[in-house]
């Protein structure tokens, strides 16, 4: 089957205590493990594998890698061949490279972002369990995020030089990893430049997204909430904890998601994303946003692009 879903992200943070407080108290994750190097591993209450976030001590913010889970271990061998045939080098990292995790296939997207695929991670289950479970566990903190939902990556784009790693990533994800395109932004005089793309492997509007930028980096990681009311409550939590909010609760035109953007203490942008928007099916026609409607695509109510939203990333 290949890629099933997002598995985890590894973020760099400058103040570990502040970062753990943020992800535990604002988003509601729980720490499940700390390793010898001081990396902290956390998970959301509705996730059953041991971790979905690794925080690594560093002197600068940003993302080290993101990992997606494949269905079977043998998929890693099949995908290794496919990825290399496409012209991308890979490395098979042995089991135990990350604790509680099987072997990982490591490579870089055309945009330069490190991606890993893995099939096995230690199963720890959820507090509500799998036998006649309650809808949510007691003692949830902060926003009580359900799960890590998606990443949005800034991808180097310089059309005069013929560089567009958004389009390169879309081709790679489509041809090699069998993702499908749900939405895109087309710019330029004849709308021929693919400046942003939202792609899925599941039935959500996006499992990963790419946006063109002067240099590649991380725009945000997003956590799933149930409803608009949960988004509002998450914003209340952020105000109470003096969390730096980038964009207060609103709706995206693209994906129809209900959203808040905010920053962790190191400056990594987070999002809480509610509502499934729509059911993404493989035969769904691609939604296209033109340059003159881009503002509404990003922030549907005002239609205005917030400069920090496109200019600030790690
Ligand atoms: Fe997002």
Coordinates of C-alpha atoms and ligand atoms in Angstrom, one line a residue:
X1 CA 0.0 0.0 0.0
X2 CA 2.9 2.4 0.6
X3 CA 2.6 5.5 2.7
X4 CA -0.4 5.5 5.1
X5 CA -0.1 8.8 7.0
X6 CA 2.1 11.3 8.7
X7 CA 4.1 9.7 11.6
X8 CA 6.2 12.3 13.3
X9 CA 8.2 15.5 13.0
X10 CA 11.5 16.3 14.6
X11 CA 11.8 20.0 15.6
X12 CA 14.8 21.9 16.9
X13 CA 14.1 24.0 20.0
X14 CA 16.4 26.4 21.8
X15 CA 14.9 26.1 25.3
X16 CA 13.8 22.6 26.0
X17 CA 11.9 23.3 29.3
X18 CA 9.9 26.1 27.6
X19 CA 9.2 23.9 24.5
X20 CA 7.9 20.9 26.6
X21 CA 5.7 23.2 28.6
X22 CA 4.3 24.6 25.3
X23 CA 3.5 21.3 23.7
X24 CA 2.2 19.8 26.9
X25 CA 0.2 22.7 28.3
X26 CA -1.0 24.6 25.2
X27 CA -1.5 21.7 22.8
X28 CA -2.1 19.0 25.3
X29 CA 0.6 16.4 24.2
X30 CA 2.2 14.1 26.8
X31 CA 5.9 13.3 27.1
X32 CA 6.4 9.6 26.5
X33 CA 10.2 9.3 26.5
X34 CA 13.5 11.2 26.9
X35 CA 16.7 9.8 25.4
X36 CA 20.4 10.1 26.4
X37 CA 21.0 13.1 24.1
X38 CA 18.2 15.1 25.7
X39 CA 15.7 14.6 22.9
X40 CA 12.1 14.7 24.2
X41 CA 9.4 12.5 22.6
X42 CA 5.7 13.4 22.9
X43 CA 2.3 12.2 21.6
X44 CA -1.3 13.4 21.4
X45 CA -4.0 11.6 23.3
X46 CA -5.7 10.2 20.2
X47 CA -2.5 8.7 18.8
X48 CA -1.5 5.1 19.5
X49 CA 2.2 5.0 18.5
X50 CA 4.8 6.0 21.1
X51 CA 5.5 9.5 19.7
X52 CA 4.6 12.0 16.9
X53 CA 6.9 14.8 18.0
X54 CA 10.6 14.8 18.7
X55 CA 12.1 17.9 20.3
X56 CA 15.8 18.2 19.8
X57 CA 17.9 20.8 21.7
X58 CA 19.6 23.2 19.3
X59 CA 20.8 26.8 19.0
X60 CA 18.3 27.5 16.2
X61 CA 14.6 26.6 15.4
X62 CA 13.4 24.6 12.4
X63 CA 12.7 21.0 11.4
X64 CA 15.3 18.3 11.2
X65 CA 13.1 15.8 9.4
X66 CA 9.5 14.6 9.0
X67 CA 8.5 11.0 8.9
X68 CA 5.5 9.2 7.3
X69 CA 4.4 5.7 8.1
X70 CA 4.1 3.0 5.5
X71 CA 1.9 0.0 5.9
X72 CA 4.5 -2.9 5.6
X73 CA 8.2 -3.1 6.3
X74 CA 8.7 -4.5 2.7
X75 CA 7.2 -1.3 1.4
X76 CA 10.5 0.4 2.3
X77 CA 12.4 -1.9 -0.1
X78 CA 9.9 -1.3 -2.9
X79 CA 9.9 2.5 -2.3
X80 CA 13.7 2.6 -2.1
X81 CA 13.9 1.2 -5.6
X82 CA 11.3 3.6 -6.9
X83 CA 12.8 6.7 -5.3
X84 CA 16.3 5.9 -6.6
X85 CA 14.9 5.2 -10.1
X86 CA 13.4 8.7 -10.0
X87 CA 16.9 10.1 -9.3
X88 CA 16.8 10.7 -5.5
X89 CA 19.5 9.1 -3.3
X90 CA 18.3 7.1 -0.2
X91 CA 19.8 5.7 2.9
X92 CA 18.3 2.8 4.9
X93 CA 18.8 3.7 8.6
X94 CA 18.8 0.5 10.8
X95 CA 16.2 -0.3 13.4
X96 CA 16.9 1.6 16.6
X97 CA 18.3 4.7 14.9
X98 CA 15.4 6.3 16.6
X99 CA 14.2 4.6 19.8
X100 CA 11.1 2.5 19.6
X101 CA 11.2 2.7 15.8
X102 CA 12.0 0.2 13.1
X103 CA 14.3 0.8 10.1
X104 CA 13.8 4.1 8.2
X105 CA 14.2 5.0 4.6
X106 CA 15.8 8.5 4.6
X107 CA 16.0 10.8 1.6
X108 CA 15.6 14.5 0.6
X109 CA 12.7 16.0 -1.3
X110 CA 13.6 18.1 -4.4
X111 CA 13.0 21.1 -2.0
X112 CA 15.8 19.8 0.3
X113 CA 13.6 18.8 3.2
X114 CA 14.6 15.5 4.9
X115 CA 11.8 12.9 4.7
X116 CA 11.9 9.5 6.3
X117 CA 9.6 6.5 5.9
X118 CA 9.2 3.8 8.5
X119 CA 6.8 0.9 9.1
X120 CA 7.2 0.1 12.8
X121 CA 6.9 2.2 15.9
X122 CA 6.2 0.9 19.4
X123 CA 2.5 0.8 20.0
X124 CA 1.5 2.2 23.3
X125 CA -2.3 2.7 22.8
X126 CA -4.5 5.5 24.1
X127 CA -5.9 6.2 27.5
X128 CA -9.4 5.5 26.4
X129 CA -8.3 2.2 24.9
X130 CA -10.0 0.1 22.2
X131 CA -12.6 -1.7 24.2
X132 CA -15.9 0.3 24.4
X133 CA -13.9 3.5 24.7
X134 CA -15.0 6.9 26.1
X135 CA -14.9 9.6 23.5
X136 CA -12.1 11.4 25.2
X137 CA -9.9 10.8 28.3
X138 CA -10.0 12.8 31.6
X139 CA -7.4 15.3 32.4
X140 CA -6.7 16.7 28.9
X141 CA -4.6 19.8 29.0
X142 CA -4.8 22.9 26.9
X143 CA -6.3 22.5 23.4
X144 CA -6.3 18.7 23.8
X145 CA -5.1 18.2 20.2
X146 CA -6.1 14.8 18.7
X147 CA -3.2 14.2 16.4
X148 CA -0.5 15.6 14.3
X149 CA -2.3 16.4 11.1
X150 CA 0.1 17.7 8.4
X151 CA 3.2 19.7 7.6
X152 CA 3.4 22.8 5.4
X153 CA 6.9 23.3 3.9
X154 CA 8.3 26.4 2.3
X155 CA 10.0 25.3 -1.0
X156 CA 12.6 27.2 -2.9
X157 CA 11.1 28.9 -6.0
X158 CA 12.8 31.3 -8.4
X159 CA 10.9 31.2 -11.7
X160 CA 13.3 33.5 -13.7
X161 CA 16.0 31.0 -12.9
X162 CA 13.7 28.1 -13.7
X163 CA 13.7 26.9 -10.1
X164 CA 10.3 25.6 -8.8
X165 CA 10.7 23.0 -6.1
X166 CA 7.0 23.1 -5.4
X167 CA 6.3 21.7 -8.8
X168 CA 9.3 19.3 -8.4
X169 CA 7.9 18.0 -5.1
X170 CA 4.4 17.6 -6.5
X171 CA 5.8 15.4 -9.3
X172 CA 7.9 13.4 -6.9
X173 CA 5.1 12.8 -4.4
X174 CA 2.7 11.9 -7.2
X175 CA 5.0 9.7 -9.3
X176 CA 6.9 8.0 -6.5
X177 CA 4.8 8.1 -3.3
X178 CA 1.4 8.0 -4.9
X179 CA 0.0 11.1 -3.2
X180 CA -2.7 13.1 -5.1
X181 CA -3.1 16.8 -5.6
X182 CA -6.2 18.3 -3.9
X183 CA -5.6 22.1 -4.3
X184 CA -3.0 24.4 -5.9
X185 CA -2.2 28.0 -6.4
X186 CA -1.2 29.0 -10.0
X187 CA 0.5 32.4 -10.5
X188 CA 2.3 34.2 -13.3
X189 CA 1.1 36.1 -16.3
X190 CA -0.8 33.0 -17.7
X191 CA -1.3 31.2 -14.4
X192 CA 1.3 28.6 -15.4
X193 CA 3.5 28.6 -12.3
X194 CA 2.5 26.2 -9.6
X195 CA 3.3 28.3 -6.5
X196 CA 1.6 26.1 -3.9
X197 CA 0.2 22.7 -3.6
X198 CA -1.8 20.6 -1.1
X199 CA -1.5 16.8 -1.4
X200 CA -3.1 13.8 0.3
X201 CA -2.6 10.1 0.7
X202 CA -5.6 9.7 3.0
X203 CA -9.0 11.3 2.8
X204 CA -8.2 14.6 4.4
X205 CA -7.6 17.7 2.2
X206 CA -3.9 17.5 2.8
X207 CA -1.3 15.3 4.5
X208 CA 1.4 17.6 3.3
X209 CA 1.6 21.0 1.6
X210 CA 4.2 23.0 -0.3
X211 CA 4.4 26.8 -0.8
X212 CA 7.0 28.6 -2.9
X213 CA 9.5 30.8 -1.1
X214 CA 12.9 32.4 -1.6
X215 CA 14.5 29.6 0.5
X216 CA 13.3 26.2 1.8
X217 CA 12.2 25.8 5.4
X218 CA 9.4 24.8 7.7
X219 CA 6.2 26.9 7.6
X220 CA 4.2 25.0 10.2
X221 CA 3.1 21.7 11.7
X222 CA -0.6 21.3 12.4
X223 CA -2.6 19.6 15.0
X224 CA -6.2 18.4 14.5
X225 CA -9.1 19.6 16.6
X226 CA -12.7 18.5 16.3
X227 CA -14.6 21.7 15.8
X228 CA -14.8 25.4 15.5
X229 CA -15.6 25.6 19.2
X230 CA -12.4 23.7 19.9
X231 CA -10.5 26.2 17.8
X232 CA -12.0 29.1 19.9
X233 CA -11.1 27.3 23.1
X234 CA -7.6 26.7 21.9
X235 CA -7.2 30.5 21.3
X236 CA -8.4 31.1 24.8
X237 CA -5.7 28.7 26.1
X238 CA -3.1 30.6 24.0
X239 CA -4.2 34.0 25.4
X240 CA -4.2 32.6 29.0
X241 CA -0.7 31.2 28.5
X242 CA 0.6 34.3 26.7
X243 CA 1.4 32.1 23.6
X244 CA 2.4 34.2 20.6
X245 CA -0.5 34.1 18.1
X246 CA 0.3 34.8 14.5
X247 CA -3.2 34.6 13.1
X248 CA -6.3 34.5 15.4
X249 CA -9.1 32.0 14.6
X250 CA -10.4 32.2 11.0
X251 CA -11.1 30.0 8.0
X252 CA -8.9 29.1 5.1
X253 CA -10.5 29.1 1.6
X254 CA -8.0 26.5 0.6
X255 CA -9.0 23.2 2.4
X256 CA -11.9 25.0 4.1
X257 CA -10.0 24.4 7.4
X258 CA -10.7 26.4 10.6
X259 CA -7.4 27.6 11.9
X260 CA -5.2 29.4 14.4
X261 CA -1.5 30.0 13.7
X262 CA 0.8 30.5 16.7
X263 CA 4.4 30.0 17.6
X264 CA 6.2 27.7 20.0
X265 CA 8.8 29.5 22.3
X266 CA 11.6 28.9 19.8
X267 CA 9.6 30.4 17.0
X268 CA 8.5 27.2 15.2
X269 CA 5.0 27.9 13.8
X270 CA 2.2 25.7 14.9
X271 CA -1.4 25.4 13.7
X272 CA -4.5 24.0 15.2
X273 CA -6.7 22.8 12.3
X274 CA -10.3 21.8 12.7
X275 CA -12.9 20.3 10.6
X276 CA -12.1 17.8 7.9
X277 CA -13.0 20.5 5.3
X278 CA -14.1 17.9 2.8
X279 CA -13.6 14.3 2.1
X280 CA -10.6 14.1 -0.3
X281 CA -11.1 11.4 -2.8
X282 CA -8.6 10.4 -5.5
X283 CA -11.0 11.2 -8.3
X284 CA -11.9 14.6 -6.9
X285 CA -11.1 17.4 -9.3
X286 CA -8.2 19.6 -8.3
X287 CA -9.2 23.0 -6.9
X288 CA -7.2 25.8 -8.3
X289 CA -6.7 29.3 -6.8
X290 CA -5.6 32.2 -9.0
X291 CA -3.1 34.8 -7.9
X292 CA -5.8 37.5 -7.5
X293 CA -7.8 35.2 -5.2
X294 CA -4.8 34.1 -3.1
X295 CA -5.7 36.2 -0.1
X296 CA -9.1 34.6 0.1
X297 CA -7.5 31.2 -0.3
X298 CA -5.3 31.7 2.7
X299 CA -7.7 33.8 4.9
X300 CA -11.2 33.6 3.6
X301 CA -12.9 36.3 5.7
X302 CA -10.6 39.2 5.2
X303 CA -9.0 38.1 1.9
X304 CA -5.9 39.8 3.1
X305 CA -2.5 38.2 3.2
X306 CA -0.7 38.8 6.6
X307 CA 2.9 39.7 5.6
X308 CA 4.4 37.7 8.6
X309 CA 2.5 34.7 7.4
X310 CA 4.5 34.3 4.3
X311 CA 7.7 36.0 5.3
X312 CA 8.4 34.4 8.8
X313 CA 9.3 30.8 8.9
X314 CA 12.0 28.5 10.3
Ligands
LIG1 FE1 -1.8 23.9 7.8

